[in-house]
Structures are given as structure tokens and as C-alpha cells.
Short mmCIF file of C-alpha atoms and ligand atoms in Angstrom, two decimals:
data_model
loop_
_atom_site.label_atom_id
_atom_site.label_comp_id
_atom_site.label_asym_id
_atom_site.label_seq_id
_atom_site.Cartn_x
_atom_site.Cartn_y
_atom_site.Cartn_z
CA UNK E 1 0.00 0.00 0.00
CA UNK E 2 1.46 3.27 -0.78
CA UNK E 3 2.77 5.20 2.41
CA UNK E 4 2.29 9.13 3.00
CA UNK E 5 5.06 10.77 5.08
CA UNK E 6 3.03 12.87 7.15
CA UNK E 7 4.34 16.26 9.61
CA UNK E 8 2.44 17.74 12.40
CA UNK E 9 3.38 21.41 13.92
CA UNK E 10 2.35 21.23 17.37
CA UNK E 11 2.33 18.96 19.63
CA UNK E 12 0.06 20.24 22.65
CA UNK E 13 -3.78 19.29 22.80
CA UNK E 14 -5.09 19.19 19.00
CA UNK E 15 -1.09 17.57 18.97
CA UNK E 16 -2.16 14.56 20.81
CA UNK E 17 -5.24 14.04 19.28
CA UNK E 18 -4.22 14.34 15.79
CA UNK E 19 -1.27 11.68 16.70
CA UNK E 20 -3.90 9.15 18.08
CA UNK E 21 -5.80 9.80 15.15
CA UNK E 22 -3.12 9.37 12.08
CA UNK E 23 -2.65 6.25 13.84
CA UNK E 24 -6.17 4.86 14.51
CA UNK E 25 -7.59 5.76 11.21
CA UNK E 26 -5.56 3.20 8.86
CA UNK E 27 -6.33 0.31 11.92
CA UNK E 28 -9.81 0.97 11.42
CA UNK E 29 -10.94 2.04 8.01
CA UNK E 30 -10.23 0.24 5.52
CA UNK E 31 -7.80 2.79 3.15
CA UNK E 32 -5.49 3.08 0.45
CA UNK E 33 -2.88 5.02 1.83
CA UNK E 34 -1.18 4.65 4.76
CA UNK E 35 0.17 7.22 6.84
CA UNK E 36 4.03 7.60 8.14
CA UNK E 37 4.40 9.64 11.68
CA UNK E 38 7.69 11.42 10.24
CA UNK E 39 8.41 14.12 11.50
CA UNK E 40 6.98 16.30 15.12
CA UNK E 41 7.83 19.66 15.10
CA UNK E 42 6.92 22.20 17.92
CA UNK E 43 8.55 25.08 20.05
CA UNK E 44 10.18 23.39 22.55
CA UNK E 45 12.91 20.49 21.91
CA UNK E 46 12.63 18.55 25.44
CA UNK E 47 8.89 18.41 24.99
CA UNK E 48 8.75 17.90 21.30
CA UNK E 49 11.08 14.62 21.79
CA UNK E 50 8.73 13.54 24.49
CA UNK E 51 5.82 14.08 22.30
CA UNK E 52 7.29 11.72 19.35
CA UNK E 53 8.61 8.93 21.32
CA UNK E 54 5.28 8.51 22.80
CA UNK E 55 3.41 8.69 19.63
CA UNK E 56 5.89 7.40 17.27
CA UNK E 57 6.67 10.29 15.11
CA UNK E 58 10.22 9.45 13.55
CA UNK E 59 12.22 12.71 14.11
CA UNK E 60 11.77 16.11 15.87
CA UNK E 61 12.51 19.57 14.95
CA UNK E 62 12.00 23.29 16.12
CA UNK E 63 11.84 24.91 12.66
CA UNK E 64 8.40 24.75 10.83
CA UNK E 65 9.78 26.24 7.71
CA UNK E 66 12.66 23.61 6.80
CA UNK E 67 9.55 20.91 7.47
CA UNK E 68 7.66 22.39 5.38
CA UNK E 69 10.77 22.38 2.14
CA UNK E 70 11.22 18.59 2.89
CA UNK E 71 10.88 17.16 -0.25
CA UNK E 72 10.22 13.82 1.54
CA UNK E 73 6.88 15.16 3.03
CA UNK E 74 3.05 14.75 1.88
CA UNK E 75 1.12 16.34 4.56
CA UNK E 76 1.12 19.05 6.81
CA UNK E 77 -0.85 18.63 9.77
CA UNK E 78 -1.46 22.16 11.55
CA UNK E 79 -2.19 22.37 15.14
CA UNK E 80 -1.03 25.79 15.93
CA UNK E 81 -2.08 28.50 17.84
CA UNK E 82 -4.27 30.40 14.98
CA UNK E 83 -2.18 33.61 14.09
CA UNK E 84 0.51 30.23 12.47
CA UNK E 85 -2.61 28.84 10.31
CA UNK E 86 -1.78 31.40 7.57
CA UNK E 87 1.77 31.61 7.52
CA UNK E 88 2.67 27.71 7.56
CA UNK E 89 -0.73 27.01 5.06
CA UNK E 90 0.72 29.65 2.37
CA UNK E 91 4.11 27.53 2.67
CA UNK E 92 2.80 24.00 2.39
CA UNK E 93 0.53 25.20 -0.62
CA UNK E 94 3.77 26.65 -1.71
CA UNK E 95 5.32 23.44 -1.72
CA UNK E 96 2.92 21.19 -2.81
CA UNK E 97 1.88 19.93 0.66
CA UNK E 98 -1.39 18.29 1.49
CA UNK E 99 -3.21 20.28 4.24
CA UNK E 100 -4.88 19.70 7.24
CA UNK E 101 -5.55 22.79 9.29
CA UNK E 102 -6.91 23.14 12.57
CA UNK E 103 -9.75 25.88 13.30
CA UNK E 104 -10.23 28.40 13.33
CA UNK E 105 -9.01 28.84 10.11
CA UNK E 106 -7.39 32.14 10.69
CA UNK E 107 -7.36 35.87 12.37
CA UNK E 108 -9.69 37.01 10.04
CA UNK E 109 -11.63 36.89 6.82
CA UNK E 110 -8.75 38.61 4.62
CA UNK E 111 -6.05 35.88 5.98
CA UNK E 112 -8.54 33.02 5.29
CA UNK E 113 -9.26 33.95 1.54
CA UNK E 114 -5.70 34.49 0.96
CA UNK E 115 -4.91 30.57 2.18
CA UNK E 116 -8.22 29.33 0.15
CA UNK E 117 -6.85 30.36 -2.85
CA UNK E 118 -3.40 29.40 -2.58
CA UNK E 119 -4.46 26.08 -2.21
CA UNK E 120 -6.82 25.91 -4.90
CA UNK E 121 -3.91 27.84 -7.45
CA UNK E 122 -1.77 24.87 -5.87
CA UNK E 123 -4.36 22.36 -6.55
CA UNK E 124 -3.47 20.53 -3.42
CA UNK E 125 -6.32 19.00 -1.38
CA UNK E 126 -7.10 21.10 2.35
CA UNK E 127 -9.29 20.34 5.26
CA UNK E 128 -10.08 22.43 7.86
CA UNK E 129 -10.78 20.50 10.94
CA UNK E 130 -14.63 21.58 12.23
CA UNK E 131 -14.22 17.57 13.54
CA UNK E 132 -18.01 18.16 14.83
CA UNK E 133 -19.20 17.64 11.64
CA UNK E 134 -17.84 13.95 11.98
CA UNK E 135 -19.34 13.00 15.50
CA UNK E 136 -21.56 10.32 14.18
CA UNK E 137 -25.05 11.51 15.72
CA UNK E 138 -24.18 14.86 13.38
CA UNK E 139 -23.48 13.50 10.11
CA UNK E 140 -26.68 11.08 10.65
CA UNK E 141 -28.70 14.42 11.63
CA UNK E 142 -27.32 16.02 8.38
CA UNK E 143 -29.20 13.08 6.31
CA UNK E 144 -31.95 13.17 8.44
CA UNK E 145 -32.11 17.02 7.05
CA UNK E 146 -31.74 15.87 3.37
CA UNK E 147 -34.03 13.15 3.71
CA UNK E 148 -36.41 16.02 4.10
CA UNK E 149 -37.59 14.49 7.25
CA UNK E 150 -37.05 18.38 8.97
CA UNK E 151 -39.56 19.86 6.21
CA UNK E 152 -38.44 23.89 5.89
CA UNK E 153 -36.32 24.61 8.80
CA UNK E 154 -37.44 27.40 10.61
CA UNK E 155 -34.75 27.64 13.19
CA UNK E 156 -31.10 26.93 14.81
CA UNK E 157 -30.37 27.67 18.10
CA UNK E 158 -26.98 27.14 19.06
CA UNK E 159 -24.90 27.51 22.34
CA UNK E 160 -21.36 26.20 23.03
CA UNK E 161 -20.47 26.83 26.51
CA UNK E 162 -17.29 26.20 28.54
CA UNK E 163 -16.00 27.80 31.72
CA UNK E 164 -11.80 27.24 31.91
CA UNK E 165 -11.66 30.78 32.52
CA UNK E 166 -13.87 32.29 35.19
CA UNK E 167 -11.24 32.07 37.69
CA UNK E 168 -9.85 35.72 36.92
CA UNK E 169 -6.42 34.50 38.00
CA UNK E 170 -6.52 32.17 35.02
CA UNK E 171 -3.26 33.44 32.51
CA UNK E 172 -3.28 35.30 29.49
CA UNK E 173 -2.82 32.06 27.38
CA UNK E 174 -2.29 33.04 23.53
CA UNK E 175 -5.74 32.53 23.60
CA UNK E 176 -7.02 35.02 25.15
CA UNK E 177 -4.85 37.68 22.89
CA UNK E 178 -6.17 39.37 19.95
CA UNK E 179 -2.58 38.97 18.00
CA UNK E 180 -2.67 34.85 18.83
CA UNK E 181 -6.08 34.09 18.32
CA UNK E 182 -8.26 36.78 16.37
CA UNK E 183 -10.96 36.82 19.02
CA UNK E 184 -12.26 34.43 22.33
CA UNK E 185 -15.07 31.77 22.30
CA UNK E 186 -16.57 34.08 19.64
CA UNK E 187 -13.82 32.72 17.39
CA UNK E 188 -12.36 29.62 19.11
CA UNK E 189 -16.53 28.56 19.92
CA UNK E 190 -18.85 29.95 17.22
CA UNK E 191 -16.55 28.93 14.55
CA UNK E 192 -17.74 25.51 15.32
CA UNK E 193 -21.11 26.39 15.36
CA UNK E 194 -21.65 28.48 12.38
CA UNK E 195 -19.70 25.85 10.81
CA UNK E 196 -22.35 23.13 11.80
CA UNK E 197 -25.13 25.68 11.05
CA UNK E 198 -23.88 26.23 7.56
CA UNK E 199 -23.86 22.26 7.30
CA UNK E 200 -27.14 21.83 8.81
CA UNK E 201 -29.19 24.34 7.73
CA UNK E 202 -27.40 26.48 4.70
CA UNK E 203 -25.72 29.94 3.92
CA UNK E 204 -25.61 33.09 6.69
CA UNK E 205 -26.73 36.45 5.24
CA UNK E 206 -26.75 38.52 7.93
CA UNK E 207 -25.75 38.82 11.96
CA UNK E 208 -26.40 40.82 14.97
CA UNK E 209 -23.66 40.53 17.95
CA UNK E 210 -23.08 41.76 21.39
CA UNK E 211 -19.22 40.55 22.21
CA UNK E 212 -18.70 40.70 26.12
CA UNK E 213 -15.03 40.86 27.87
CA UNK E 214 -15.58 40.03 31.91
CA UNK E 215 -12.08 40.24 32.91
CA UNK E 216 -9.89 42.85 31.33
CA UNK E 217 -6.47 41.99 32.87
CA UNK E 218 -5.15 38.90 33.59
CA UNK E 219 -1.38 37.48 34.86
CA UNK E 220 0.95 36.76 32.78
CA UNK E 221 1.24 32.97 31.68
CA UNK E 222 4.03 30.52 32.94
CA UNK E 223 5.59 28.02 30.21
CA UNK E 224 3.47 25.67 31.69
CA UNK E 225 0.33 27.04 31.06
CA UNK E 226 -1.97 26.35 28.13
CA UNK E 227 -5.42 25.20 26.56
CA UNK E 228 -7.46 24.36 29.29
CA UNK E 229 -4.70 24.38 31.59
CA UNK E 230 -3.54 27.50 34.03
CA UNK E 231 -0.05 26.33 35.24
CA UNK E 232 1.70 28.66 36.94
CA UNK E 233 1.61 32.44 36.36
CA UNK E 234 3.61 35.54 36.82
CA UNK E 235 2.67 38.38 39.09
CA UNK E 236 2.37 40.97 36.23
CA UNK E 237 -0.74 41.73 34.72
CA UNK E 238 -1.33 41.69 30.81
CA UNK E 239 -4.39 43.41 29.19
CA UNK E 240 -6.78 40.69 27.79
CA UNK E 241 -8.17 41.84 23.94
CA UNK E 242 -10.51 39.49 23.06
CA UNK E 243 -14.14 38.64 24.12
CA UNK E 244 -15.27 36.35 27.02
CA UNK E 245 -18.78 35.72 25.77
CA UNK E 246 -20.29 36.41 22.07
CA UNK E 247 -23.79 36.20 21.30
CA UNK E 248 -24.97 36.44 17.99
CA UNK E 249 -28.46 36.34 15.71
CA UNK E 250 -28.42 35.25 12.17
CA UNK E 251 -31.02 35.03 9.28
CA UNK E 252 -30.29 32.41 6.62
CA UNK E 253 -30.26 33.08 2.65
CA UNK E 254 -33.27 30.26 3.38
CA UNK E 255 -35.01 32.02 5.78
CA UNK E 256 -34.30 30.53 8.43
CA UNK E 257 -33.40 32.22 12.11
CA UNK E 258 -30.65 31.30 14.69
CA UNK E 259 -29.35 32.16 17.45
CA UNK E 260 -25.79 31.26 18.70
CA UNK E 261 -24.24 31.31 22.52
CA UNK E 262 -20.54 31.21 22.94
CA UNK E 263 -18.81 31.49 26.27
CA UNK E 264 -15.86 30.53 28.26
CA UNK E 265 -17.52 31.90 31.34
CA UNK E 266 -20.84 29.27 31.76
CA UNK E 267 -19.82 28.17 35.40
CA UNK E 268 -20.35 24.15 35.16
CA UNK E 269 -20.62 23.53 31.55
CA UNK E 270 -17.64 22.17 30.24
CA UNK E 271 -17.65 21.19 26.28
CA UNK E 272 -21.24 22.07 25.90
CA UNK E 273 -21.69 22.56 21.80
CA UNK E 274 -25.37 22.17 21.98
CA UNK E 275 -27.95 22.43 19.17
CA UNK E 276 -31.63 22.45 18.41
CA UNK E 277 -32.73 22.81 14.91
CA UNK E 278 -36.90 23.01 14.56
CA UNK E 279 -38.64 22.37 10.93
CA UNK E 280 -42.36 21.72 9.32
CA UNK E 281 -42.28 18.41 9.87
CA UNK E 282 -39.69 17.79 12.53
CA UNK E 283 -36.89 18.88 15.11
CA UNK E 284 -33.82 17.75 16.53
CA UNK E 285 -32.17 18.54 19.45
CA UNK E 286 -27.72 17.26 20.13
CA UNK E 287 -25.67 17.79 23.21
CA UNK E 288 -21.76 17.06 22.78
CA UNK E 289 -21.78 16.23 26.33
CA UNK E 290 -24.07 13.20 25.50
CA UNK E 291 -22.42 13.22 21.92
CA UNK E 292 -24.02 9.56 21.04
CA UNK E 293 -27.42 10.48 20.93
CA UNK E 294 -30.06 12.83 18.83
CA UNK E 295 -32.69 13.76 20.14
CA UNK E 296 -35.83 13.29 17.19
CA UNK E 297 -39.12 14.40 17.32
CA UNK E 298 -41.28 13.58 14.02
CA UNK E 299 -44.61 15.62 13.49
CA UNK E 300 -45.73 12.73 11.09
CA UNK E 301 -46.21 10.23 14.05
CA UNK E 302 -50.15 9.53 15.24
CA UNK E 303 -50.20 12.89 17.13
CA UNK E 304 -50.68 11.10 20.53
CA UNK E 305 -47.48 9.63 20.03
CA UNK E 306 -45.36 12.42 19.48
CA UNK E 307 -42.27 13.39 21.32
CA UNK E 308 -38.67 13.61 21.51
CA UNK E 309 -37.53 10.52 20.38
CA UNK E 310 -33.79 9.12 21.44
CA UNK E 311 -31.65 7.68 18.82
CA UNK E 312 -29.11 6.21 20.36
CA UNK E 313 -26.57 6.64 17.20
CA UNK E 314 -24.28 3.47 17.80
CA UNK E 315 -25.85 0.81 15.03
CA UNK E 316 -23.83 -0.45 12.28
CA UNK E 317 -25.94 1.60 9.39
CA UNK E 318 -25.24 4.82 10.98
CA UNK E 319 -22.38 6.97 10.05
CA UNK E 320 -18.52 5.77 10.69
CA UNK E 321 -20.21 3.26 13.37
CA UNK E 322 -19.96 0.39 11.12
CA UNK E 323 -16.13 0.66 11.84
CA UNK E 324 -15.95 0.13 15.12
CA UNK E 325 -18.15 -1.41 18.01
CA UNK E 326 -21.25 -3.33 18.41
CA UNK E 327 -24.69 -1.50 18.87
CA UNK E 328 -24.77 0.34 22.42
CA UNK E 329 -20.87 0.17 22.68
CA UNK E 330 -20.60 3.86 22.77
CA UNK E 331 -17.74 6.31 21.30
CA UNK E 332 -16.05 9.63 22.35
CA UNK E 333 -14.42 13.06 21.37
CA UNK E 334 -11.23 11.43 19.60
CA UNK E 335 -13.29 9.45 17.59
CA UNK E 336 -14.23 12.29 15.55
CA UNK E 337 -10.44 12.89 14.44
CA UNK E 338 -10.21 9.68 13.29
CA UNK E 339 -12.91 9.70 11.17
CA UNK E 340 -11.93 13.14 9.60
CA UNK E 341 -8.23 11.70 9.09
CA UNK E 342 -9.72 8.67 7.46
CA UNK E 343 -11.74 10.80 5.31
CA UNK E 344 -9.10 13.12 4.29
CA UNK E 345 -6.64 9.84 3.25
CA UNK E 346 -9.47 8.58 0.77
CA UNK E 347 -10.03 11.76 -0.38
CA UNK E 348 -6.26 12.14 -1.00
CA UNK E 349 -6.52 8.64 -2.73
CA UNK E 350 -9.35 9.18 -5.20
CA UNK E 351 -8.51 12.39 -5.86
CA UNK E 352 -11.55 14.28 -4.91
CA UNK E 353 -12.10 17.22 -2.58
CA UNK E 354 -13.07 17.41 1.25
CA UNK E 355 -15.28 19.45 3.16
CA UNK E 356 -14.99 21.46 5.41
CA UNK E 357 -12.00 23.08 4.06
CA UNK E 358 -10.15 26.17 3.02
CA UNK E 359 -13.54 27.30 1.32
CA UNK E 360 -15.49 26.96 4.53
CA UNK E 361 -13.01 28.48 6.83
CA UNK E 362 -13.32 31.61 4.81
CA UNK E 363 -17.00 31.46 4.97
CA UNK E 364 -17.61 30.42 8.40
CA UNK E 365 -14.98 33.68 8.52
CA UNK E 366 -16.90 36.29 7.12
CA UNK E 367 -19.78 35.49 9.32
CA UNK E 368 -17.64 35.63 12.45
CA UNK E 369 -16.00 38.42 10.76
CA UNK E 370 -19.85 40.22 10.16
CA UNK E 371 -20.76 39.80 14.10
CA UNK E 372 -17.77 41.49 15.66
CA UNK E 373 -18.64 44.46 13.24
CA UNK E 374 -22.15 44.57 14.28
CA UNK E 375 -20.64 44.26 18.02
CA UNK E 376 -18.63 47.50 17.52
CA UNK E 377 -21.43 49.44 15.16
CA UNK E 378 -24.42 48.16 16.90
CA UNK E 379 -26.04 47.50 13.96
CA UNK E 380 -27.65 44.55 11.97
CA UNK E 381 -24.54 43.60 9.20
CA UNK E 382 -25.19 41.34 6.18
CA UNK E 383 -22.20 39.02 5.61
CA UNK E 384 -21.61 40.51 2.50
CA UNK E 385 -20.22 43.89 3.74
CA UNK E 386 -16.96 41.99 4.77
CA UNK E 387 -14.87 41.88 1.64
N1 NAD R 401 -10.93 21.05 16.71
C1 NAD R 401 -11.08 21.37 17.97
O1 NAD R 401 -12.08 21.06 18.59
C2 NAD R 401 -10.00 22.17 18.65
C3 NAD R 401 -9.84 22.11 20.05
C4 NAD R 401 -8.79 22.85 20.62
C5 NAD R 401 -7.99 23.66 19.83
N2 NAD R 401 -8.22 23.73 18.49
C6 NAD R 401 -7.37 24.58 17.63
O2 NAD R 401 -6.12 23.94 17.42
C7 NAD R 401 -5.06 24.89 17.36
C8 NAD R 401 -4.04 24.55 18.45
O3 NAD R 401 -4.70 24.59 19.71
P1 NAD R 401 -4.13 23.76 20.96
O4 NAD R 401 -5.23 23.81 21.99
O5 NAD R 401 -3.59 22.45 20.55
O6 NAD R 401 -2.94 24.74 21.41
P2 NAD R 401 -1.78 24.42 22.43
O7 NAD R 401 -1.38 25.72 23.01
O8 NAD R 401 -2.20 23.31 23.34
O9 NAD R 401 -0.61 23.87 21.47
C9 NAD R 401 0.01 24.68 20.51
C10 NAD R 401 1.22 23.96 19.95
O10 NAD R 401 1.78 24.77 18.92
C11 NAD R 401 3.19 24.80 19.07
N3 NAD R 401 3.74 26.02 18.49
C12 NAD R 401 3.43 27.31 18.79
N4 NAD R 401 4.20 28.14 18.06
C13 NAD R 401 5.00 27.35 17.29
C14 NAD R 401 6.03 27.61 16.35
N5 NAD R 401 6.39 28.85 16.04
N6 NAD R 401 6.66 26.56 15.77
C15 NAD R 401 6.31 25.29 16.06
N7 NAD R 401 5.33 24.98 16.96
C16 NAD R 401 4.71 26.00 17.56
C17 NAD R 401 3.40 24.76 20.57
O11 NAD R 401 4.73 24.33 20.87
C18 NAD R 401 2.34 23.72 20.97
O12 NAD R 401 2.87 22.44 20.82
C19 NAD R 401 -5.72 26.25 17.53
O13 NAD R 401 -5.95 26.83 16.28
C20 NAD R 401 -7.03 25.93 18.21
O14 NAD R 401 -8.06 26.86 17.94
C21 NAD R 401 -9.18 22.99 17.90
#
């Protein structure tokens, strides 16, 4: 089987779950290409050594740029803080690279339609990694949708709510600095969402936003600290420039109207990306939190019989499942990686493009984009006005 030399930059969270998934994927699937854990490449040598002895990358290296030359590699594999995504994805299109980027796609709509159209000019294939879109319970909801079993939808309503950061002692991790990340949950949060709204239910044409910053100063971070993770921290203070909370409105070139929550400051929920979708003839409600199971209510049952339905999404004939366990033998988070890095080998195999990618990043952008200037103007902003 031929064998595609793949090199990941970063090695921290998305790190280790991109490793376990470049592994899994070729034990599971069935595929014709089979992926090489060549080269690990992150900021730190100690750790980045670590990192590829425990996940069997073949060599280490500090220096993104000579990775990126190597004749000898396929596929980049970014899992970067943001501000990197366009800078290392204009250099692997460069260089003929395969891409698969991490979200968001980039600091802001501009960046992410620059790195869409290098790849395309490069004709290589890109991914951008909205994994929700590969939880099983999802991709069965999306052919629920097309089934037409939903009828017209008349609504999303969205919420993705974490709380890592309400301690106000919690650092100023790149993530929560305007120049690292482009914005807070508003970026890091609704990305996902409008990205699974776009899936679901179709094109954004126009957003209203509030964007909310509780805590305008926070220590400085130690080396230790990082996603999800406070560490240790300095005594200085550093001023924090993105949002803590973003709540947005959208109407849909369909008609449709959502609604979308993002916050790192919802005390108790932890990875709650939450939807409800409502339609003519049906609705559907999905929690990540109990990320095997959609919640199905069909307005065509004997109307004494109608309710929320639970599908519990683990059979055979549902989406990915057939790869792995037995009805009822439930999966998780990582799963999801797995399935998009299995997807993204055959699609390197036959030839044929991906989605989400490149494309959507910049689309999912120039909603995100419209909302922060609707935040600032106070105004209702159609999509369109960000160029
Ligand atoms: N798909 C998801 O659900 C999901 C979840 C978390 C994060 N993310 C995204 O993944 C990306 C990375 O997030 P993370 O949580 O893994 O961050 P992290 O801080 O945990 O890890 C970042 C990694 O990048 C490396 N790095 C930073 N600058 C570098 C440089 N100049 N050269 C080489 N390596 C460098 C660091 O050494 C570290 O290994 C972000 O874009 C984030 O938004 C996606």
C-alpha cells in the first residue's frame, strides 16, 4: 500500500489528538494510503522529543519552515495556535503539501481567503478540521435534514459553553490575545457552530452581535500554562483583547433564524456545543456532552405519540459506526479525528475534494468576521459587507 510521510506542527492538545488519530484511522478504516508519523515539530525540543517517542513520530525539529521544504513530506498537519494557520498554510501550498488545518481557520476573513486560494492555485487537497461535523449523531442528523424528514427549517439555536476561565487569575494564554487568536469563544466557539449551522441548515446572510469581555487583565502565563490548563503564572498583569462571551443572531439566505451562545464563562458547563434545529415536519435537538445520541421528534407520528424521540446513534448503518463497536458500545471526542483523518486519506486517494475546508473556513470567517462588526457598530450587518 502506498505510504504518505506525514508532519504535524504542534504537539500540545489538537497535537495529541491528531497523533492518536493518524494512527487509529488506517487500523480501522479500511484505506489506500497509509500514513508515516515522520516528522513532530513544535517550540520546545525537550517536549517535542517527548511528544514523538510517545506517539511514534520518527524525528523532531523546532523549525516549521525547513519541514515544510522537505521534499520527503506529503502532509502538513497544523495544530497551531491560529495567528501560524496562515503563515505555515501559504508555505505547504507553496510546496505542494497536502493540508490539514486546525480551526479556526485564521485571524480574520482577509487571511482566510488568501490561504483558500493558494491552495486551490496549488491544486493541493485542504481540510479544515470543524471535527463536529464527523461526530456520528451529526453527520446522521445532516441526512436526516436531506431526507427532508425536517420539512423547511425554521430555526437553529446554538450555544457552546465552557467555563476554563472564570477564575480571573486564570493566565493570558495566547488565547485570550487578539494577535494569537483573532478573538475568544466568539472565534475559538462559534466557529464551530456556524460551521455546523452552515452544514445543517445552509448559507448566513446577515448577523447581529453583542461581544462581552468580563475580565480585562489577567497574569501573565508561565511556560506551563496552556489550553485548558492554568499552570503557573507571573505576578504581572497583561491586558486581555478578546471577548469572554459572544452572542450572535443570524437570518439564513433560506429564511431561516438562529441564534448562537458562545462562552468561556458558563460556570459548570464544560464542552457544551449544543444544538436544536426546529422544521415543518420535525426537530432535533444534540448535546456534545451526550455526543451519542439525537434527540428526534417527528410531526408525522399519530399525534398522541409524538415526542422527543432518542436515537441512540451506535448501530452499524449509521455513520462511521460500522467501523468500530457493536450496537450500544458507545464512542467519544477522539473518535471524531479519526474519522476526519480517514476521510481526508481517501479523499487524498481518489482524488476528490473534502469538506470542510479552506472554502469553509473563509466562509464560516466572514460570518464571524460580520458579528464582531455589528458588536462594535451596533447594527444589523449582512455578511456581504466583509470583503
Ligand atoms: N478542533 C477542535 O475542537 C479544537 C480544540 C482545541 C484547539 N483547536 C485549535 O487547534 C489549534 C491549536 O490549539 P491547541 O489547543 O492544541 O494549542 P496548544 O497551546 O495546546 O498547542 C500549541 C502547539 O503549537 C506549538 N507552536 C506554537 N508556536 C510554534 C512555532 N512557532 N513553531 C512550532 N510549533 C509552535 C506549541 O509548541 C504547541 O505544541 C488552535 O488553532 C485551536 O483553535 C481545535
Amino acid at each position: 500500500m502506498k505510504k504518505v510521510n506525514v508532519a504535524i506542527i504542534g504537539t500540545k492538545f489538537m497535537g495529541k489528538a491528531h497523533s492518536n488519530a493518524w494512527t487509529s484511522a488506517p487500523k480501522f478504516f479500511s484505506l489506500g494510503l497509509t500514513p508515516v508519523l515522520k516528522v513532530a515539530c513544535g517550540q520546545d525540543k525537550k517536549g517535542t522529543k517527548e511528544f514523538a517517542k510517545n506517539w511514534g513520530w520518527e524525528e523532531t525539529t523546532t523549525n516549521w519552515k525547513k519541514v515544510i521544504e522537505r521534499s520527503d513530506i506529503d502532509i502538513i498537519d497544523i495544530c497551531t495556535p491560529t495567528y501560524l494557520h496562515k503563515d505555515i498554510v501559504l508555505a505547504a501550498a507553496k510546496n505542494g503539501k497536502q493540508i490539514f488545518c486546525e480551526k479556526p481557520v485564521a485571524l480574520n476573513f482577509a487571511e482566510a481567503r488568501e490561504m483558500y486560494e493558494a491552495a486551490e492555485k496549488a491544486g493541493v487537497l485542504h481540510y479544515l478540521n470543524h471535527n463536529y461535523r464527523r461526530t456520528p449523531a451529526i453527520t446522521f442528523a445532516k441526512q436526516l435534514i436531506e431526507q427532508g424528514k425536517l420539512g423547511t427549517i425554521f430555526h437553529w439555536r446554538g450555544a457552546y459553553l465552557q467555563d476554563w476561565i472564570t477564575d480571573p487569575n486564570f493566565p493570558l494564554t495566547w488565547h485570550l490575545q487578539k494577535k494569537y487568536s483573532g478573538a475568544g469563544p466568539h472565534y475559538d466557539l462559534n466557529s464551530h457552530s456556524v460551521d455546523l449551522a452552515r452544514y445543517l441548515i445552509g448559507e448566513v446572510e446577515a448577523v447581529s452581535a453583542i461581544l462581552k469581555t468580563f475580565v480585562t487583565e489577567r497574569p501573565l502565563p508561565g511556560k506551563d500554562a496552556g489550553t485548558f490548563k492554568s499552570g503557573s503564572a507571573a505576578s504581572e498583569m497583561g491586558e486581555v483583547t478578546v471577548d469572554d462571551a459572544a452572542f450572535m443572531v443570524a437570518e439564513f439566505e433560506n429564511g431561516a433564524l438562529g441564534s448562537f451562545e458562545a462562552s468561556r464563562f458558563a460556570s459548570g458547563r464544560k464542552n457544551y456545543n449544543y444544538f436544536e434545529i426546529y422544521g415543518s415536519k420535525g426537530s432535533l435537538t444534540f448535546n456534545l456532552e451526550r455526543m451519542n445520541e439525537l434527540e428526534f421528534l417527528n410531526l408525522e407520528d399519530p399525534a398522541d405519540e409524538q415526542g422527543f424521540r432518542t436515537i441512540l446513534v451506535t448501530n452499524s448503518t449509521h455513520p462511521y459506526i460500522g467501523a468500530w463497536w457493536p450496537p450500544g458500545h458507545i464512542i467519544g471526542y477522539e473518535h471524531e479525528f479519526t474519522h476526519a483523518v480517514a476521510d481526508f486519506l481517501t479523499a487524498l486517494q481518489k482524488g476528490t475534494a473534502l469538506t470542510p475546508n479552506l472554502y469553509d473556513g473563509m466562509k464560516d470567517m466572514q460570518v464571524l468576521e460580520a458579528a464582531i462588526l455589528s458588536s462594535t457598530t451596533g447594527r444589523k450587518v449582512s455578511v456581504t459587507e466583509v470583503k
